[in-house]
CSV table of C-alpha atoms in Angstrom, one decimal:
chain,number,residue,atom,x,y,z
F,117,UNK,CA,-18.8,-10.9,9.3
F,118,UNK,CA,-17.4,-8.4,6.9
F,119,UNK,CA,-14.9,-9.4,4.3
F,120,UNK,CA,-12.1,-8.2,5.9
F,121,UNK,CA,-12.7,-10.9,8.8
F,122,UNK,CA,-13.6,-14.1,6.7
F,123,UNK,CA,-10.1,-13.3,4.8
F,124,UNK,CA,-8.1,-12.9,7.7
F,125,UNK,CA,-9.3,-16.3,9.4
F,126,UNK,CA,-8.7,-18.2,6.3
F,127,UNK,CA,-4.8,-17.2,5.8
F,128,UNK,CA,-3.5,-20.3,7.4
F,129,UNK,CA,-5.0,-22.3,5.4
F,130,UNK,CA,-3.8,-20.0,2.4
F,131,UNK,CA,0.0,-20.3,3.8
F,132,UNK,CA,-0.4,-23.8,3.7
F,133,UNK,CA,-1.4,-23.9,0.3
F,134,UNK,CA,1.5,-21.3,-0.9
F,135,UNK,CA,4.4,-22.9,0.8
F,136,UNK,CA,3.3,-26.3,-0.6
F,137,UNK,CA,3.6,-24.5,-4.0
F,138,UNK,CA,7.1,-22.9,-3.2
F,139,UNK,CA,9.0,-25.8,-4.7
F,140,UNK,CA,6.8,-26.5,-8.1
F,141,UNK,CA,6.4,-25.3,-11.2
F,142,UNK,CA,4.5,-22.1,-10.9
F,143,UNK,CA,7.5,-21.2,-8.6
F,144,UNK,CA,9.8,-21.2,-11.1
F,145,UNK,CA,10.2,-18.1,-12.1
F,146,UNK,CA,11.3,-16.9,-8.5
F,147,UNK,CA,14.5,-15.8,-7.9
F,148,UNK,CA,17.5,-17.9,-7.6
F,149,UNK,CA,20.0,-18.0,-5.5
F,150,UNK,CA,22.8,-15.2,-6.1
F,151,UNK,CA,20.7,-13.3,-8.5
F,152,UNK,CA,20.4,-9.8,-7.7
F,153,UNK,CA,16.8,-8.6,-7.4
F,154,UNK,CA,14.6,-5.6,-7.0
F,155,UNK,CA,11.6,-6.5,-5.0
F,156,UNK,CA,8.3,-3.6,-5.6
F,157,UNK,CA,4.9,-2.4,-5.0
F,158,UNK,CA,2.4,-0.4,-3.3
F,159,UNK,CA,1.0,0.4,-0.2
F,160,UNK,CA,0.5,-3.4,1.5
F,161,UNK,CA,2.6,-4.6,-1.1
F,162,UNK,CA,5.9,-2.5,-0.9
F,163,UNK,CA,5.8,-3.6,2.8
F,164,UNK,CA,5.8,-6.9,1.9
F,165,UNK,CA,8.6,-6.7,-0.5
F,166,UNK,CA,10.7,-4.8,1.9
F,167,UNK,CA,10.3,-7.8,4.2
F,168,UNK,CA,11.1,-10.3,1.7
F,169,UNK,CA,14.1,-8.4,0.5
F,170,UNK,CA,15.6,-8.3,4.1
F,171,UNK,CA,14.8,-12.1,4.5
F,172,UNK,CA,16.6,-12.6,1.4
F,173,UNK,CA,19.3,-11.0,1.5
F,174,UNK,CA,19.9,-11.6,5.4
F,175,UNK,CA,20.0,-15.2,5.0
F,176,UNK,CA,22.8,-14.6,2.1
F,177,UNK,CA,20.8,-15.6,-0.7
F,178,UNK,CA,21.8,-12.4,-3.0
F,179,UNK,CA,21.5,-8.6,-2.8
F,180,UNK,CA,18.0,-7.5,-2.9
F,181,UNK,CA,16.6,-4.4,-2.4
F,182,UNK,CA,12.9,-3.3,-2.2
F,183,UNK,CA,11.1,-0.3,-3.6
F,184,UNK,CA,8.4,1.7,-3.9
F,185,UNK,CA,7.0,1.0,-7.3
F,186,UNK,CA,7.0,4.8,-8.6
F,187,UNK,CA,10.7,5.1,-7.1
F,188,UNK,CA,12.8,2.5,-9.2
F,189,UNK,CA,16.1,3.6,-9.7
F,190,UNK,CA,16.1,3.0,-13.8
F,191,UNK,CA,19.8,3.4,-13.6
F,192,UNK,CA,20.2,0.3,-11.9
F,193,UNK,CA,20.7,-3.0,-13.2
F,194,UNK,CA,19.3,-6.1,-12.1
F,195,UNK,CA,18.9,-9.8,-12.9
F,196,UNK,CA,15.3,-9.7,-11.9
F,197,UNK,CA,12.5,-7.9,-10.8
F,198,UNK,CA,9.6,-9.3,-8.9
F,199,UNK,CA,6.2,-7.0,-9.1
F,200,UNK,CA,3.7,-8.0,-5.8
F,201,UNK,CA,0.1,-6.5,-7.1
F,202,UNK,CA,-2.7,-8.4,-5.7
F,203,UNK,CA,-5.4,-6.6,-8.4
F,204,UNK,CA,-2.5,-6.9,-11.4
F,205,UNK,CA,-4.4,-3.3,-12.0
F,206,UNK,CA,-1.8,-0.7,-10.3
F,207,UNK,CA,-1.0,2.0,-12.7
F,208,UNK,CA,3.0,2.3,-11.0
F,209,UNK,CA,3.5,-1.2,-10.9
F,210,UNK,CA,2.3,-1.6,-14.4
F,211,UNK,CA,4.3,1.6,-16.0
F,212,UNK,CA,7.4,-0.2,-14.2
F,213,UNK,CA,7.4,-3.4,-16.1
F,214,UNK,CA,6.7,-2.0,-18.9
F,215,UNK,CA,10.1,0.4,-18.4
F,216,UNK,CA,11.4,-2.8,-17.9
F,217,UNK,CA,10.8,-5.1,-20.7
F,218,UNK,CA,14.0,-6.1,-22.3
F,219,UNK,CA,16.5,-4.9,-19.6
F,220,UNK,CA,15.7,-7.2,-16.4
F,221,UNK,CA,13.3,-10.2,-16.7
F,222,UNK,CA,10.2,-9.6,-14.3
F,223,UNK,CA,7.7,-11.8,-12.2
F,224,UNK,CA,4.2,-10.8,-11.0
F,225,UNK,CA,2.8,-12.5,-8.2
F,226,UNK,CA,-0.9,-11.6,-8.4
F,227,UNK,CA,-3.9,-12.5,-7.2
F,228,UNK,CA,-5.9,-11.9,-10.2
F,229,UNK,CA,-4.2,-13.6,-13.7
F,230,UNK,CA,-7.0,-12.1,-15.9
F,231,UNK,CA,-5.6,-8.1,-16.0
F,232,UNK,CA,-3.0,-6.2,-17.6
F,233,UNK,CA,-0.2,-7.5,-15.4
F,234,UNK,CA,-0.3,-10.9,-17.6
F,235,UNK,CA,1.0,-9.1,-20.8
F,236,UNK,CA,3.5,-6.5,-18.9
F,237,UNK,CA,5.1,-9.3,-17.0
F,238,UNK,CA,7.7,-11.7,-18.2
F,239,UNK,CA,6.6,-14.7,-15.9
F,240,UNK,CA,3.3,-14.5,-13.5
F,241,UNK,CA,2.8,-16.4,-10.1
F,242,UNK,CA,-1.0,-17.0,-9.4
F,243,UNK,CA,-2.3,-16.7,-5.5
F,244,UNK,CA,-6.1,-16.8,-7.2
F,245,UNK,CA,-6.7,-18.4,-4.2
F,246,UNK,CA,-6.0,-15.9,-1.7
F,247,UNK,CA,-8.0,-13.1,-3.2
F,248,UNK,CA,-9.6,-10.7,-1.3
F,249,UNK,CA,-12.9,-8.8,-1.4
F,250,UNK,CA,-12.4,-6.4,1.0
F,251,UNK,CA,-10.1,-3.5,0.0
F,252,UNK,CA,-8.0,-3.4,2.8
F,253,UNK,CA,-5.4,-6.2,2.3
F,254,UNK,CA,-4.7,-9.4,4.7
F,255,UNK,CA,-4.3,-12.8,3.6
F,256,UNK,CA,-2.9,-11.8,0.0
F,257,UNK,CA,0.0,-10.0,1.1
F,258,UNK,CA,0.8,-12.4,3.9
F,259,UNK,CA,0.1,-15.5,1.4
F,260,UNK,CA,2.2,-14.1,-1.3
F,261,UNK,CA,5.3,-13.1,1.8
F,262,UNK,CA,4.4,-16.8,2.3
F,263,UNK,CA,5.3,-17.9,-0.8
F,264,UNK,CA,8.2,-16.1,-1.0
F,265,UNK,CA,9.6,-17.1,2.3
F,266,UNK,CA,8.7,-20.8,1.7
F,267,UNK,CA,11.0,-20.5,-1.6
F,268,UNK,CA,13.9,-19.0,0.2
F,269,UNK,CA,13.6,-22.7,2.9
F,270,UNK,CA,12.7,-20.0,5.5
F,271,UNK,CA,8.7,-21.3,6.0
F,272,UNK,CA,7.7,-24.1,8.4
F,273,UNK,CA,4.3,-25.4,10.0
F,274,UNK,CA,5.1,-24.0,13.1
F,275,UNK,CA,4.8,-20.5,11.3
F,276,UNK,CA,1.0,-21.6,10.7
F,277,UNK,CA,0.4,-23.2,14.1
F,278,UNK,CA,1.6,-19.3,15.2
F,279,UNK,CA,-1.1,-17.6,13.2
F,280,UNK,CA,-3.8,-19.9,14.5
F,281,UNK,CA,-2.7,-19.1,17.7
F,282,UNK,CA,-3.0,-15.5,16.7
F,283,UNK,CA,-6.4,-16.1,15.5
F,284,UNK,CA,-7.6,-18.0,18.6
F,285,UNK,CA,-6.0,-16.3,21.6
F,286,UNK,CA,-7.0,-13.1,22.8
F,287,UNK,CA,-5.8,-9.6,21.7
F,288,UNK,CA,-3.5,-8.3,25.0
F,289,UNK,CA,-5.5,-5.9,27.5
F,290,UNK,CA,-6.4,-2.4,26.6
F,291,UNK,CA,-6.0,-2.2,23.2
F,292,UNK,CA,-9.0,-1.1,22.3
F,293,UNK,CA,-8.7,1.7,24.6
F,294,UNK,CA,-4.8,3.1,23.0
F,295,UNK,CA,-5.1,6.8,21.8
F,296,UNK,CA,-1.8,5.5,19.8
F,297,UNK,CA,0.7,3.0,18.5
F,298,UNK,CA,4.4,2.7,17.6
F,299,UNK,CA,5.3,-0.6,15.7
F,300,UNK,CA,8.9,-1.7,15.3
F,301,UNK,CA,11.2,-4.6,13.4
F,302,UNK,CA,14.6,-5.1,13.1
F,303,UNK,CA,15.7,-6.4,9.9
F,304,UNK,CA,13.4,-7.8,7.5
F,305,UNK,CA,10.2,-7.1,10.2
F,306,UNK,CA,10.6,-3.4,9.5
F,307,UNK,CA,8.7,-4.1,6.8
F,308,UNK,CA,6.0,-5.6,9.0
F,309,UNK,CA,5.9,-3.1,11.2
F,310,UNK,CA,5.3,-0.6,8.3
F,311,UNK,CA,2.5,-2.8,7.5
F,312,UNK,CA,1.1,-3.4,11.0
F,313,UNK,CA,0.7,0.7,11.4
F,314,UNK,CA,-0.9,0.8,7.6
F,315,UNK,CA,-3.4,-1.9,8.2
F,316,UNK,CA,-4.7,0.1,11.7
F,317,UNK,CA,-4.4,3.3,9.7
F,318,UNK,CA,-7.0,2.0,6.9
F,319,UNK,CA,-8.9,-0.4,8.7
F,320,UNK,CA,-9.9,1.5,12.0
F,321,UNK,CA,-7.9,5.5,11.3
F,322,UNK,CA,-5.9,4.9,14.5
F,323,UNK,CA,-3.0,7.1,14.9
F,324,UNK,CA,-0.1,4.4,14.6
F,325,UNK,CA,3.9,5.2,13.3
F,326,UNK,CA,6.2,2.8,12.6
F,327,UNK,CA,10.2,2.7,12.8
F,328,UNK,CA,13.3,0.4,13.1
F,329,UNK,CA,13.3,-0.3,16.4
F,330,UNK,CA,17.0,1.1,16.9
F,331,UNK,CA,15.7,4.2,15.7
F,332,UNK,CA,12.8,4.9,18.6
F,333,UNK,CA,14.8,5.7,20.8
F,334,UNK,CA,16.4,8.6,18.5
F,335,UNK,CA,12.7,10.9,19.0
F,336,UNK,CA,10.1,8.7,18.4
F,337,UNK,CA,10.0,7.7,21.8
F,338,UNK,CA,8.9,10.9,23.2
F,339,UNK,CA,5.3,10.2,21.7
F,340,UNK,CA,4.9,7.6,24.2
F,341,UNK,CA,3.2,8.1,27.3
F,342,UNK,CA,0.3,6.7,29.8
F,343,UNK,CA,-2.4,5.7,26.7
F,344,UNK,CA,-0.3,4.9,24.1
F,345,UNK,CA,1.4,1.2,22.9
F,346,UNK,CA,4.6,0.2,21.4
F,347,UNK,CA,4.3,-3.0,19.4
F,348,UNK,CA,7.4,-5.0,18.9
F,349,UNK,CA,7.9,-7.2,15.8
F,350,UNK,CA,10.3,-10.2,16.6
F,351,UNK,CA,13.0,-10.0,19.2
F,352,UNK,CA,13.5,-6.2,20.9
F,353,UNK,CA,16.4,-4.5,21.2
F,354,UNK,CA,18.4,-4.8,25.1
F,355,UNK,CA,16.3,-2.4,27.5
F,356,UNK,CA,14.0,-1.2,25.0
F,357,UNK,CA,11.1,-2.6,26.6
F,358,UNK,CA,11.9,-0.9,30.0
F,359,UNK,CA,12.9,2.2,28.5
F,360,UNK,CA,8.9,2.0,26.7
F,361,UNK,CA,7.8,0.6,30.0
F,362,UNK,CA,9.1,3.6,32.1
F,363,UNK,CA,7.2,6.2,30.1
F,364,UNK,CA,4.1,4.6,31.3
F,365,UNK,CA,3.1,3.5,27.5
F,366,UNK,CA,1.7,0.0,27.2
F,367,UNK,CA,4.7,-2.7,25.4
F,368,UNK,CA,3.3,-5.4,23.1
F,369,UNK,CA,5.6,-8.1,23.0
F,370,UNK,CA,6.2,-9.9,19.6
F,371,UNK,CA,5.9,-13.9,21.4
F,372,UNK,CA,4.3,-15.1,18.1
F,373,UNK,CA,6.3,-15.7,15.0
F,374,UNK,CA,6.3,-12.1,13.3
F,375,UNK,CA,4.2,-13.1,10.8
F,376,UNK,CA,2.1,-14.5,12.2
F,377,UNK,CA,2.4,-11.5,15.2
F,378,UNK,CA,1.0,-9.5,12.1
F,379,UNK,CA,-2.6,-11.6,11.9
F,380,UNK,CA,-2.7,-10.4,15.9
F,381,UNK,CA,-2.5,-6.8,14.8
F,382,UNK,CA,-5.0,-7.5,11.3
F,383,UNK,CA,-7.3,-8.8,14.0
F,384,UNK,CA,-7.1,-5.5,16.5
F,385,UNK,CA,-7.5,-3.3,13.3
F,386,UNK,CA,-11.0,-5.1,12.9
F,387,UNK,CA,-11.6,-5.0,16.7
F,388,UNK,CA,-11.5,-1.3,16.5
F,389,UNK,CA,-13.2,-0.6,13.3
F,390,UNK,CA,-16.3,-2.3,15.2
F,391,UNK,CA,-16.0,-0.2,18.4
F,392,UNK,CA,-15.8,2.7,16.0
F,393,UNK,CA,-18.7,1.5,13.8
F,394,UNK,CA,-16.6,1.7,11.0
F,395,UNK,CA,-16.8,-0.8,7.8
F,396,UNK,CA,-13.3,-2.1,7.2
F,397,UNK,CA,-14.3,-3.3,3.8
F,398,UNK,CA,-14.5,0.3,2.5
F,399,UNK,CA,-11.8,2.5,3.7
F,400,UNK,CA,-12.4,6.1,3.5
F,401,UNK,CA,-10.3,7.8,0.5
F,402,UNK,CA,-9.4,4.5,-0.4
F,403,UNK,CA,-10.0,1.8,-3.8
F,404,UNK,CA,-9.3,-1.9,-4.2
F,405,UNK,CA,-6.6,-0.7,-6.7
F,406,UNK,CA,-4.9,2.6,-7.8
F,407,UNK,CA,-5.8,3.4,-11.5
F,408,UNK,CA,-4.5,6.8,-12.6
F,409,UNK,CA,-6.0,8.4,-15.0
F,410,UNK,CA,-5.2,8.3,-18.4
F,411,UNK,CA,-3.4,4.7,-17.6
C-alpha cells in the first residue's frame, strides 16, 4: 500500500482521538465563543478553514472568515487567528504570524511541533498523531477539521461510523471511467468540495471543478454531459439533481456525513491514481511543504 492509503484508512481512529481532545487542555487556545476569528492556510488547509469558518459561524458561534494565507486583509482586526499547517514549514503561513505578533493572538494546529511554527505562534495545537508521509494530504486536514468541529459541540460517533462506512462500502459505478467531475457544498461543505476536486487533481490529475452548488447552474453546468459526474456534498439544492441527471452526466449523492463523504472521494482519488499507474505519494510539481526561497 502506498502512504497515501495507510493514512486514509487510519482517520477514524485519528477523529476519535481529536474529538476526545476537543474539550482538554491542549484545546485551550481555540476560539471561544463570540470571538471573532480569521481562519488560514494553504492548499488542503485553506479548504479546511473555509469549512470550519462556515461551521462556525453558521451555528452562531461568532464571525469567522477564512483566508488564503498570502491574502490576509492586514487592515482587519481580529481577536484571534488560527494557522492550520500540517508541516509548520509554509513560508505564507509563517510570514502571516509573524505580521501578526502583537496585534491578534494566533494558534497553530500542526502536525509537526518541532519547526518554525512553534516560535511564530502564540499557542500551538499538536495532531503529531495524524501525520502524514505522503505529500498529498488526508487524515491531517480531516483530523485537525475534526478537532475543530468537535470544539464547536458539532462532532459525534456517528460522524466516524460514516467514514468507516466510507472506507468499507464500495465507490458508486463508473467512476473510474468519468472524463470529469463537478463537486459542490452549500455552506460550510464548499470548502469540502474545494477539497474534494484538489485531492483528485493531485492525487490522480483528473479534470475536477468545484462550486457552491447554487452557483452550477449559473455556467458550470454546461460542462456536464454523458461521461462526466457531479458530486454533491451534504443536502442538494431542489431539482438540482434532475437538472444534472437530464444532461446525461452521472450525480453522486452526498448519503454519508460530508465529512466523512470526503474519505469516499480521498478513496476514488487513490483508485484512479492506480488505473493510471500513478504514485499518489509524489505528486507531480508538488512538495510536502512550500518553502520559498529566501524564507
Amino acid at each position: 500500500m502506498s502512504y497515501a492509503e495507510t493514512e486514509t484508512v487510519s482517520q477514524p481512529a485519528c477523529w476519535r482521538r481529536a474529538a476526545a481532545l476537543a474539550d482538554g487542555p491542549e484545546a485551550a487556545a481555540l476560539p471561544v465563543a463570540g470571538e471573532r476569528i480569521a481562519v488560514v492556510g494553504c492548499g488542503t488547509s485553506f479548504y479546511m478553514a473555509q469549512a470550519y469558518a462556515g461551521l462556525r459561524e453558521g451555528s452562531g458561534q461568532g464571525e469567522s472568515d477564512a483566508f488564503a494565507a498570502s491574502e490576509f486583509p492586514f487592515g482587519r482586526r481580529y481577536d484571534r487567528v488560527v494557522a492550520l499547517t500540517r508541516s509548520g514549514t509554509t513560508t505564507e503561513v509563517l510570514e502571516l504570524l509573524e505580521r501578526l505578533r502583537g496585534t491578534s493572538r494566533t494558534v497553530a494546529v500542526t502536525a509537526d511541533p518541532e519547526t518554525p511554527v512553534r516560535a511564530a505562534a502564540d499557542d500551538l495545537v499538536v495532531l503529531d498523531f495524524a501525520d502524514e508521509r505522503s505529500v498529498v494530504q488526508t487524515r491531517f486536514a480531516t483530523t485537525a477539521l475534526t478537532l475543530l468541529r468537535a470544539h464547536l459541540g458539532l462532532h459525534s460517533e456517528a460522524v466516524v461510523a460514516d467514514a468507516e462506512t466510507a472506507l468499507a462500502g464500495p465507490l458508486p459505478d463508473g467512476l473510474l471511467r468519468s472524463t470529469q467531475f463537478s463537486f459542490l457544498g452549500r455552506g460550510w461543505t464548499v470548502g469540502l468540495a474545494h477539497e474534494a476536486a484538489l485531492k483528485m487533481k493531485e492525487a490522480s490529475l483528473s479534470w475536477t471543478e468545484s462550486y457552491p452548488a447554487m452557483e452550477y447552474r449559473h455556467g458550470p453546468i454546461s460542462i456536464s454531459t454523458a461521461g462526466t459526474a457531479t458530486w454533491m456534498f451534504g443536502e442538494a439544492p431542489e431539482g438540482l439533481a434532475e437538472q444534472v441527471r437530464a444532461t446525461g452526466a452521472q450525480w453522486v449523492d452526498g448519503a454519508l456525513d460530508p465529512l466523512a463523504d470526503l474519505v469516499r472521494v480521498q478513496r476514488l482519488a487513490l483508485a484512479r491514481a492506480a488505473a493510471r499507474g500513478l504514485d499518489p505519494d509524489l505528486p507531480r510539481h508538488l512538495s510536502r511543504s512550500v518553502v520559498l526561497d529566501g524564507s
